[in-house]
Amino acid sequence: DIQMTQSPASLSASLGETVTIECRASEDIYNGLAWYQQKPGKSPQLLIYNANSLHTGVPSRFSGSGSGTQYSLKINSLQSEDVASYFCQQYYNYPPTFGSGTKLEIK
Amino acid sequence: QVQLQQSGAELVKPGTSVKLSCKASGYTFTSNHMNWIKQTTGQGLEWIGIINPGSGGTSYNVKFKGKATLTVDKSSSTAFMQLSSLTPEDSAVYYCARDYGSFDYWGQGVMVTVSS
């Protein structure tokens, strides 16, 4: 199985700041990478697919980049509603596997 | 709009089975495969398997073979997952999620608690 290593595990930032979350795959996943946001008590919601494509309805302050084994999610102008956990997922190879998550809080 | 409505929370005894449902609406049910995912605090998110609603064909994570069985009822646009021989380690939140390569829409999740 492809291992997804996500960092940091937790992150605290101020409103209006820019934050970046990283994800490293154990082998090349050829941009088969998604990012999800999960708010407390809710199901994960797709933010980014194919490493850099914004899902319908997702604010443009979210962006994804990367290639090969290294990928990142950037959130510009942090808003209070961005408090959540964020997960990466590779779907290039079966079984799909997830990162362990990043918990984002507001300072 | 696409919606996946899952059945309610379950409290079940060890050694028994449980069948969870996921009713799809807002799109053609047979146009997308359906995934099932397990979430626990300790293990995070784990992919269980996927079913093709059109053919009934399935693929499972090796870890969940023999534990989970995926089926569908096309007439009601509903996907099902049966979990068998339940142990406390099966206590988790289970999600269905529509397949788009990535998982573009998720159900609200169902908490399964295995306890005597």
PDB file of N, CA and C in Angstrom, chain B residues 15-102:
ATOM      1  N   GLY B  15     -19.837 -10.403  17.946  1.00  0.00           N
ATOM      2  CA  GLY B  15     -20.171 -11.665  17.280  1.00  0.00           C
ATOM      3  C   GLY B  15     -21.348 -11.568  16.340  1.00  0.00           C
ATOM      4  N   THR B  16     -22.080 -10.479  16.380  1.00  0.00           N
ATOM      5  CA  THR B  16     -23.243 -10.313  15.504  1.00  0.00           C
ATOM      6  C   THR B  16     -22.838  -9.569  14.229  1.00  0.00           C
ATOM      7  N   SER B  17     -23.819  -9.298  13.374  1.00  0.00           N
ATOM      8  CA  SER B  17     -23.605  -8.566  12.134  1.00  0.00           C
ATOM      9  C   SER B  17     -24.487  -7.323  12.130  1.00  0.00           C
ATOM     10  N   VAL B  18     -24.121  -6.382  11.259  1.00  0.00           N
ATOM     11  CA  VAL B  18     -24.934  -5.179  11.089  1.00  0.00           C
ATOM     12  C   VAL B  18     -24.907  -4.805   9.613  1.00  0.00           C
ATOM     13  N   LYS B  19     -26.034  -4.259   9.123  1.00  0.00           N
ATOM     14  CA  LYS B  19     -26.110  -3.843   7.723  1.00  0.00           C
ATOM     15  C   LYS B  19     -26.421  -2.359   7.670  1.00  0.00           C
ATOM     16  N   LEU B  20     -25.506  -1.599   7.075  1.00  0.00           N
ATOM     17  CA  LEU B  20     -25.637  -0.152   6.962  1.00  0.00           C
ATOM     18  C   LEU B  20     -26.122   0.200   5.565  1.00  0.00           C
ATOM     19  N   SER B  21     -26.885   1.295   5.483  1.00  0.00           N
ATOM     20  CA  SER B  21     -27.398   1.700   4.167  1.00  0.00           C
ATOM     21  C   SER B  21     -26.965   3.116   3.816  1.00  0.00           C
ATOM     22  N   CYS B  22     -26.996   3.404   2.524  1.00  0.00           N
ATOM     23  CA  CYS B  22     -26.567   4.696   1.985  1.00  0.00           C
ATOM     24  C   CYS B  22     -27.454   4.976   0.775  1.00  0.00           C
ATOM     25  N   LYS B  23     -28.444   5.867   0.936  1.00  0.00           N
ATOM     26  CA  LYS B  23     -29.392   6.146  -0.141  1.00  0.00           C
ATOM     27  C   LYS B  23     -28.934   7.362  -0.930  1.00  0.00           C
ATOM     28  N   ALA B  24     -28.759   7.178  -2.216  1.00  0.00           N
ATOM     29  CA  ALA B  24     -28.254   8.233  -3.087  1.00  0.00           C
ATOM     30  C   ALA B  24     -29.390   8.968  -3.777  1.00  0.00           C
ATOM     31  N   SER B  25     -29.212  10.268  -3.961  1.00  0.00           N
ATOM     32  CA  SER B  25     -30.173  11.073  -4.706  1.00  0.00           C
ATOM     33  C   SER B  25     -29.459  12.231  -5.387  1.00  0.00           C
ATOM     34  N   GLY B  26     -30.100  12.794  -6.389  1.00  0.00           N
ATOM     35  CA  GLY B  26     -29.541  13.956  -7.067  1.00  0.00           C
ATOM     36  C   GLY B  26     -28.636  13.615  -8.233  1.00  0.00           C
ATOM     37  N   TYR B  27     -28.482  12.341  -8.541  1.00  0.00           N
ATOM     38  CA  TYR B  27     -27.683  11.936  -9.696  1.00  0.00           C
ATOM     39  C   TYR B  27     -28.116  10.531 -10.101  1.00  0.00           C
ATOM     40  N   THR B  28     -27.630  10.060 -11.235  1.00  0.00           N
ATOM     41  CA  THR B  28     -27.940   8.704 -11.689  1.00  0.00           C
ATOM     42  C   THR B  28     -27.084   7.707 -10.916  1.00  0.00           C
ATOM     43  N   PHE B  29     -27.733   6.906 -10.105  1.00  0.00           N
ATOM     44  CA  PHE B  29     -27.048   6.025  -9.135  1.00  0.00           C
ATOM     45  C   PHE B  29     -26.010   5.129  -9.803  1.00  0.00           C
ATOM     46  N   THR B  30     -26.315   4.651 -11.005  1.00  0.00           N
ATOM     47  CA  THR B  30     -25.406   3.700 -11.655  1.00  0.00           C
ATOM     48  C   THR B  30     -24.254   4.373 -12.395  1.00  0.00           C
ATOM     49  N   SER B  31     -24.197   5.702 -12.367  1.00  0.00           N
ATOM     50  CA  SER B  31     -23.143   6.422 -13.095  1.00  0.00           C
ATOM     51  C   SER B  31     -21.818   6.497 -12.332  1.00  0.00           C
ATOM     52  N   ASN B  32     -21.858   6.287 -11.038  1.00  0.00           N
ATOM     53  CA  ASN B  32     -20.632   6.389 -10.223  1.00  0.00           C
ATOM     54  C   ASN B  32     -20.539   5.194  -9.282  1.00  0.00           C
ATOM     55  N   HIS B  33     -19.320   4.703  -9.117  1.00  0.00           N
ATOM     56  CA  HIS B  33     -19.082   3.680  -8.105  1.00  0.00           C
ATOM     57  C   HIS B  33     -19.282   4.298  -6.716  1.00  0.00           C
ATOM     58  N   MET B  34     -19.438   3.440  -5.717  1.00  0.00           N
ATOM     59  CA  MET B  34     -19.616   3.895  -4.337  1.00  0.00           C
ATOM     60  C   MET B  34     -18.545   3.268  -3.444  1.00  0.00           C
ATOM     61  N   ASN B  35     -17.908   4.130  -2.664  1.00  0.00           N
ATOM     62  CA  ASN B  35     -16.889   3.672  -1.716  1.00  0.00           C
ATOM     63  C   ASN B  35     -17.450   3.623  -0.305  1.00  0.00           C
ATOM     64  N   TRP B  36     -16.807   2.823   0.525  1.00  0.00           N
ATOM     65  CA  TRP B  36     -17.094   2.804   1.963  1.00  0.00           C
ATOM     66  C   TRP B  36     -15.780   3.002   2.704  1.00  0.00           C
ATOM     67  N   ILE B  37     -15.839   3.823   3.760  1.00  0.00           N
ATOM     68  CA  ILE B  37     -14.641   4.233   4.489  1.00  0.00           C
ATOM     69  C   ILE B  37     -14.924   4.120   5.986  1.00  0.00           C
ATOM     70  N   LYS B  38     -13.918   3.684   6.715  1.00  0.00           N
ATOM     71  CA  LYS B  38     -13.989   3.572   8.170  1.00  0.00           C
ATOM     72  C   LYS B  38     -13.144   4.672   8.792  1.00  0.00           C
ATOM     73  N   GLN B  39     -13.662   5.323   9.836  1.00  0.00           N
ATOM     74  CA  GLN B  39     -12.882   6.330  10.552  1.00  0.00           C
ATOM     75  C   GLN B  39     -12.882   6.053  12.040  1.00  0.00           C
ATOM     76  N   THR B  40     -11.690   5.954  12.585  1.00  0.00           N
ATOM     77  CA  THR B  40     -11.495   5.837  14.022  1.00  0.00           C
ATOM     78  C   THR B  40     -10.467   6.860  14.458  1.00  0.00           C
ATOM     79  N   THR B  41     -10.460   7.163  15.756  1.00  0.00           N
ATOM     80  CA  THR B  41      -9.482   8.103  16.293  1.00  0.00           C
ATOM     81  C   THR B  41      -8.082   7.526  16.158  1.00  0.00           C
ATOM     82  N   GLY B  42      -7.972   6.229  16.399  1.00  0.00           N
ATOM     83  CA  GLY B  42      -6.654   5.616  16.401  1.00  0.00           C
ATOM     84  C   GLY B  42      -6.069   5.345  15.028  1.00  0.00           C
ATOM     85  N   GLN B  43      -6.886   4.835  14.113  1.00  0.00           N
ATOM     86  CA  GLN B  43      -6.405   4.423  12.787  1.00  0.00           C
ATOM     87  C   GLN B  43      -6.684   5.445  11.689  1.00  0.00           C
ATOM     88  N   GLY B  44      -7.430   6.489  11.995  1.00  0.00           N
ATOM     89  CA  GLY B  44      -7.745   7.486  10.980  1.00  0.00           C
ATOM     90  C   GLY B  44      -8.765   6.984   9.977  1.00  0.00           C
ATOM     91  N   LEU B  45      -8.562   7.388   8.716  1.00  0.00           N
ATOM     92  CA  LEU B  45      -9.472   7.013   7.636  1.00  0.00           C
ATOM     93  C   LEU B  45      -8.913   5.809   6.901  1.00  0.00           C
ATOM     94  N   GLU B  46      -9.747   4.786   6.745  1.00  0.00           N
ATOM     95  CA  GLU B  46      -9.346   3.566   6.040  1.00  0.00           C
ATOM     96  C   GLU B  46     -10.387   3.233   4.984  1.00  0.00           C
ATOM     97  N   TRP B  47      -9.909   2.961   3.788  1.00  0.00           N
ATOM     98  CA  TRP B  47     -10.806   2.581   2.710  1.00  0.00           C
ATOM     99  C   TRP B  47     -11.166   1.109   2.841  1.00  0.00           C
ATOM    100  N   ILE B  48     -12.464   0.822   2.823  1.00  0.00           N
ATOM    101  CA  ILE B  48     -12.942  -0.550   2.995  1.00  0.00           C
ATOM    102  C   ILE B  48     -13.110  -1.240   1.645  1.00  0.00           C
ATOM    103  N   GLY B  49     -13.792  -0.573   0.715  1.00  0.00           N
ATOM    104  CA  GLY B  49     -14.045  -1.194  -0.573  1.00  0.00           C
ATOM    105  C   GLY B  49     -14.898  -0.314  -1.447  1.00  0.00           C
ATOM    106  N   ILE B  50     -15.173  -0.819  -2.641  1.00  0.00           N
ATOM    107  CA  ILE B  50     -15.907  -0.069  -3.642  1.00  0.00           C
ATOM    108  C   ILE B  50     -16.841  -1.004  -4.387  1.00  0.00           C
ATOM    109  N   ILE B  51     -18.006  -0.479  -4.780  1.00  0.00           N
ATOM    110  CA  ILE B  51     -18.956  -1.269  -5.549  1.00  0.00           C
ATOM    111  C   ILE B  51     -19.413  -0.489  -6.773  1.00  0.00           C
ATOM    112  N   ASN B  52     -19.562  -1.204  -7.869  1.00  0.00           N
ATOM    113  CA  ASN B  52     -20.133  -0.661  -9.092  1.00  0.00           C
ATOM    114  C   ASN B  52     -21.638  -0.910  -9.044  1.00  0.00           C
ATOM    115  N   PRO B  53     -22.451   0.146  -8.846  1.00  0.00           N
ATOM    116  CA  PRO B  53     -23.896  -0.084  -8.723  1.00  0.00           C
ATOM    117  C   PRO B  53     -24.537  -0.666  -9.987  1.00  0.00           C
ATOM    118  N   GLY B  54     -23.930  -0.465 -11.112  1.00  0.00           N
ATOM    119  CA  GLY B  54     -24.506  -0.981 -12.344  1.00  0.00           C
ATOM    120  C   GLY B  54     -24.363  -2.494 -12.466  1.00  0.00           C
ATOM    121  N   SER B  55     -23.181  -3.000 -12.146  1.00  0.00           N
ATOM    122  CA  SER B  55     -22.904  -4.432 -12.321  1.00  0.00           C
ATOM    123  C   SER B  55     -22.914  -5.201 -11.009  1.00  0.00           C
ATOM    124  N   GLY B  56     -22.791  -4.500  -9.887  1.00  0.00           N
ATOM    125  CA  GLY B  56     -22.651  -5.171  -8.594  1.00  0.00           C
ATOM    126  C   GLY B  56     -21.224  -5.630  -8.315  1.00  0.00           C
ATOM    127  N   GLY B  57     -20.325  -5.364  -9.240  1.00  0.00           N
ATOM    128  CA  GLY B  57     -18.942  -5.756  -9.038  1.00  0.00           C
ATOM    129  C   GLY B  57     -18.295  -5.015  -7.882  1.00  0.00           C
ATOM    130  N   THR B  58     -17.436  -5.708  -7.136  1.00  0.00           N
ATOM    131  CA  THR B  58     -16.833  -5.139  -5.932  1.00  0.00           C
ATOM    132  C   THR B  58     -15.325  -5.323  -5.916  1.00  0.00           C
ATOM    133  N   SER B  59     -14.672  -4.471  -5.138  1.00  0.00           N
ATOM    134  CA  SER B  59     -13.248  -4.615  -4.845  1.00  0.00           C
ATOM    135  C   SER B  59     -13.062  -4.211  -3.396  1.00  0.00           C
ATOM    136  N   TYR B  60     -12.291  -5.018  -2.653  1.00  0.00           N
ATOM    137  CA  TYR B  60     -12.130  -4.789  -1.222  1.00  0.00           C
ATOM    138  C   TYR B  60     -10.671  -4.558  -0.860  1.00  0.00           C
ATOM    139  N   ASN B  61     -10.473  -3.740   0.168  1.00  0.00           N
ATOM    140  CA  ASN B  61      -9.185  -3.659   0.836  1.00  0.00           C
ATOM    141  C   ASN B  61      -8.945  -5.038   1.472  1.00  0.00           C
ATOM    142  N   VAL B  62      -7.751  -5.571   1.283  1.00  0.00           N
ATOM    143  CA  VAL B  62      -7.435  -6.894   1.839  1.00  0.00           C
ATOM    144  C   VAL B  62      -7.755  -6.953   3.329  1.00  0.00           C
ATOM    145  N   LYS B  63      -7.536  -5.846   4.012  1.00  0.00           N
ATOM    146  CA  LYS B  63      -7.760  -5.797   5.455  1.00  0.00           C
ATOM    147  C   LYS B  63      -9.223  -6.067   5.833  1.00  0.00           C
ATOM    148  N   PHE B  64     -10.158  -5.771   4.917  1.00  0.00           N
ATOM    149  CA  PHE B  64     -11.575  -5.883   5.234  1.00  0.00           C
ATOM    150  C   PHE B  64     -12.272  -7.041   4.520  1.00  0.00           C
ATOM    151  N   LYS B  65     -11.495  -7.830   3.784  1.00  0.00           N
ATOM    152  CA  LYS B  65     -12.101  -9.005   3.137  1.00  0.00           C
ATOM    153  C   LYS B  65     -12.558  -9.979   4.200  1.00  0.00           C
ATOM    154  N   GLY B  66     -13.794 -10.448   4.065  1.00  0.00           N
ATOM    155  CA  GLY B  66     -14.371 -11.330   5.071  1.00  0.00           C
ATOM    156  C   GLY B  66     -15.066 -10.580   6.187  1.00  0.00           C
ATOM    157  N   LYS B  67     -14.775  -9.289   6.323  1.00  0.00           N
ATOM    158  CA  LYS B  67     -15.424  -8.465   7.336  1.00  0.00           C
ATOM    159  C   LYS B  67     -16.606  -7.685   6.729  1.00  0.00           C
ATOM    160  N   ALA B  68     -16.368  -7.110   5.541  1.00  0.00           N
ATOM    161  CA  ALA B  68     -17.380  -6.273   4.910  1.00  0.00           C
ATOM    162  C   ALA B  68     -17.890  -6.918   3.625  1.00  0.00           C
ATOM    163  N   THR B  69     -19.183  -6.761   3.388  1.00  0.00           N
ATOM    164  CA  THR B  69     -19.802  -7.216   2.138  1.00  0.00           C
ATOM    165  C   THR B  69     -20.637  -6.072   1.582  1.00  0.00           C
ATOM    166  N   LEU B  70     -20.316  -5.661   0.358  1.00  0.00           N
ATOM    167  CA  LEU B  70     -20.988  -4.534  -0.279  1.00  0.00           C
ATOM    168  C   LEU B  70     -22.019  -5.022  -1.283  1.00  0.00           C
ATOM    169  N   THR B  71     -23.204  -4.432  -1.229  1.00  0.00           N
ATOM    170  CA  THR B  71     -24.269  -4.731  -2.184  1.00  0.00           C
ATOM    171  C   THR B  71     -25.000  -3.443  -2.533  1.00  0.00           C
ATOM    172  N   VAL B  72     -25.867  -3.517  -3.531  1.00  0.00           N
ATOM    173  CA  VAL B  72     -26.701  -2.374  -3.889  1.00  0.00           C
ATOM    174  C   VAL B  72     -28.103  -2.859  -4.225  1.00  0.00           C
ATOM    175  N   ASP B  73     -29.055  -1.941  -4.146  1.00  0.00           N
ATOM    176  CA  ASP B  73     -30.407  -2.145  -4.653  1.00  0.00           C
ATOM    177  C   ASP B  73     -30.649  -1.000  -5.643  1.00  0.00           C
ATOM    178  N   LYS B  74     -30.563  -1.314  -6.918  1.00  0.00           N
ATOM    179  CA  LYS B  74     -30.703  -0.266  -7.923  1.00  0.00           C
ATOM    180  C   LYS B  74     -32.090   0.369  -7.901  1.00  0.00           C
ATOM    181  N   SER B  75     -33.090  -0.417  -7.561  1.00  0.00           N
ATOM    182  CA  SER B  75     -34.468   0.088  -7.601  1.00  0.00           C
ATOM    183  C   SER B  75     -34.690   1.222  -6.607  1.00  0.00           C
ATOM    184  N   SER B  76     -33.911   1.229  -5.520  1.00  0.00           N
ATOM    185  CA  SER B  76     -34.060   2.282  -4.509  1.00  0.00           C
ATOM    186  C   SER B  76     -32.822   3.175  -4.433  1.00  0.00           C
ATOM    187  N   SER B  77     -31.875   3.002  -5.354  1.00  0.00           N
ATOM    188  CA  SER B  77     -30.638   3.806  -5.375  1.00  0.00           C
ATOM    189  C   SER B  77     -29.942   3.766  -4.019  1.00  0.00           C
ATOM    190  N   THR B  78     -29.859   2.581  -3.468  1.00  0.00           N
ATOM    191  CA  THR B  78     -29.276   2.423  -2.132  1.00  0.00           C
ATOM    192  C   THR B  78     -28.122   1.428  -2.157  1.00  0.00           C
ATOM    193  N   ALA B  79     -27.034   1.832  -1.524  1.00  0.00           N
ATOM    194  CA  ALA B  79     -25.887   0.951  -1.327  1.00  0.00           C
ATOM    195  C   ALA B  79     -25.897   0.447   0.112  1.00  0.00           C
ATOM    196  N   PHE B  80     -25.419  -0.769   0.279  1.00  0.00           N
ATOM    197  CA  PHE B  80     -25.404  -1.387   1.608  1.00  0.00           C
ATOM    198  C   PHE B  80     -24.001  -1.920   1.918  1.00  0.00           C
ATOM    199  N   MET B  81     -23.683  -1.921   3.205  1.00  0.00           N
ATOM    200  CA  MET B  81     -22.480  -2.601   3.664  1.00  0.00           C
ATOM    201  C   MET B  81     -22.839  -3.432   4.889  1.00  0.00           C
ATOM    202  N   GLN B  82     -22.591  -4.724   4.783  1.00  0.00           N
ATOM    203  CA  GLN B  82     -22.788  -5.599   5.930  1.00  0.00           C
ATOM    204  C   GLN B  82     -21.435  -5.877   6.566  1.00  0.00           C
ATOM    205  N   LEU B  83     -21.381  -5.712   7.881  1.00  0.00           N
ATOM    206  CA  LEU B  83     -20.184  -6.019   8.657  1.00  0.00           C
ATOM    207  C   LEU B  83     -20.507  -7.229   9.526  1.00  0.00           C
ATOM    208  N   SER B  84     -19.641  -8.228   9.477  1.00  0.00           N
ATOM    209  CA  SER B  84     -19.930  -9.479  10.160  1.00  0.00           C
ATOM    210  C   SER B  84     -18.924  -9.765  11.274  1.00  0.00           C
ATOM    211  N   SER B  85     -19.302 -10.708  12.137  1.00  0.00           N
ATOM    212  CA  SER B  85     -18.449 -11.153  13.260  1.00  0.00           C
ATOM    213  C   SER B  85     -17.845  -9.953  13.979  1.00  0.00           C
ATOM    214  N   LEU B  86     -18.704  -9.069  14.410  1.00  0.00           N
ATOM    215  CA  LEU B  86     -18.256  -7.787  14.956  1.00  0.00           C
ATOM    216  C   LEU B  86     -17.485  -7.955  16.269  1.00  0.00           C
ATOM    217  N   THR B  87     -16.437  -7.148  16.392  1.00  0.00           N
ATOM    218  CA  THR B  87     -15.635  -7.066  17.617  1.00  0.00           C
ATOM    219  C   THR B  87     -15.557  -5.599  18.023  1.00  0.00           C
ATOM    220  N   PRO B  88     -15.087  -5.302  19.225  1.00  0.00           N
ATOM    221  CA  PRO B  88     -14.946  -3.891  19.620  1.00  0.00           C
ATOM    222  C   PRO B  88     -14.067  -3.090  18.661  1.00  0.00           C
ATOM    223  N   GLU B  89     -13.140  -3.747  17.972  1.00  0.00           N
ATOM    224  CA  GLU B  89     -12.277  -3.052  17.005  1.00  0.00           C
ATOM    225  C   GLU B  89     -13.056  -2.554  15.774  1.00  0.00           C
ATOM    226  N   ASP B  90     -14.269  -3.033  15.605  1.00  0.00           N
ATOM    227  CA  ASP B  90     -15.111  -2.560  14.498  1.00  0.00           C
ATOM    228  C   ASP B  90     -15.905  -1.312  14.887  1.00  0.00           C
ATOM    229  N   SER B  91     -15.822  -0.893  16.135  1.00  0.00           N
ATOM    230  CA  SER B  91     -16.490   0.340  16.560  1.00  0.00           C
ATOM    231  C   SER B  91     -15.833   1.518  15.847  1.00  0.00           C
ATOM    232  N   ALA B  92     -16.647   2.297  15.143  1.00  0.00           N
ATOM    233  CA  ALA B  92     -16.099   3.359  14.297  1.00  0.00           C
ATOM    234  C   ALA B  92     -17.256   4.145  13.690  1.00  0.00           C
ATOM    235  N   VAL B  93     -16.899   5.201  12.987  1.00  0.00           N
ATOM    236  CA  VAL B  93     -17.847   5.878  12.108  1.00  0.00           C
ATOM    237  C   VAL B  93     -17.586   5.366  10.696  1.00  0.00           C
ATOM    238  N   TYR B  94     -18.646   4.981  10.029  1.00  0.00           N
ATOM    239  CA  TYR B  94     -18.544   4.457   8.659  1.00  0.00           C
ATOM    240  C   TYR B  94     -19.227   5.423   7.695  1.00  0.00           C
ATOM    241  N   TYR B  95     -18.524   5.705   6.608  1.00  0.00           N
ATOM    242  CA  TYR B  95     -19.039   6.614   5.592  1.00  0.00           C
ATOM    243  C   TYR B  95     -19.182   5.890   4.259  1.00  0.00           C
ATOM    244  N   CYS B  96     -20.193   6.294   3.495  1.00  0.00           N
ATOM    245  CA  CYS B  96     -20.211   5.997   2.067  1.00  0.00           C
ATOM    246  C   CYS B  96     -19.774   7.274   1.348  1.00  0.00           C
ATOM    247  N   ALA B  97     -19.171   7.123   0.189  1.00  0.00           N
ATOM    248  CA  ALA B  97     -18.692   8.276  -0.567  1.00  0.00           C
ATOM    249  C   ALA B  97     -18.720   7.948  -2.051  1.00  0.00           C
ATOM    250  N   ARG B  98     -19.266   8.866  -2.831  1.00  0.00           N
ATOM    251  CA  ARG B  98     -19.347   8.659  -4.273  1.00  0.00           C
ATOM    252  C   ARG B  98     -17.958   8.741  -4.892  1.00  0.00           C
ATOM    253  N   ASP B  99     -17.715   7.854  -5.841  1.00  0.00           N
ATOM    254  CA  ASP B  99     -16.401   7.802  -6.467  1.00  0.00           C
ATOM    255  C   ASP B  99     -16.332   8.705  -7.690  1.00  0.00           C
ATOM    256  N   TYR B 100     -15.236   9.462  -7.728  1.00  0.00           N
ATOM    257  CA  TYR B 100     -14.953  10.350  -8.859  1.00  0.00           C
ATOM    258  C   TYR B 100     -13.452  10.294  -9.115  1.00  0.00           C
ATOM    259  N   GLY B 101     -12.847   9.160  -8.790  1.00  0.00           N
ATOM    260  CA  GLY B 101     -11.398   9.095  -8.643  1.00  0.00           C
ATOM    261  C   GLY B 101     -11.137   9.479  -7.203  1.00  0.00           C
ATOM    262  N   SER B 102     -11.215  10.759  -6.916  1.00  0.00           N
ATOM    263  CA  SER B 102     -11.350  11.191  -5.518  1.00  0.00           C
ATOM    264  C   SER B 102     -12.784  10.865  -5.075  1.00  0.00           C
TER     265      SER B 102
END
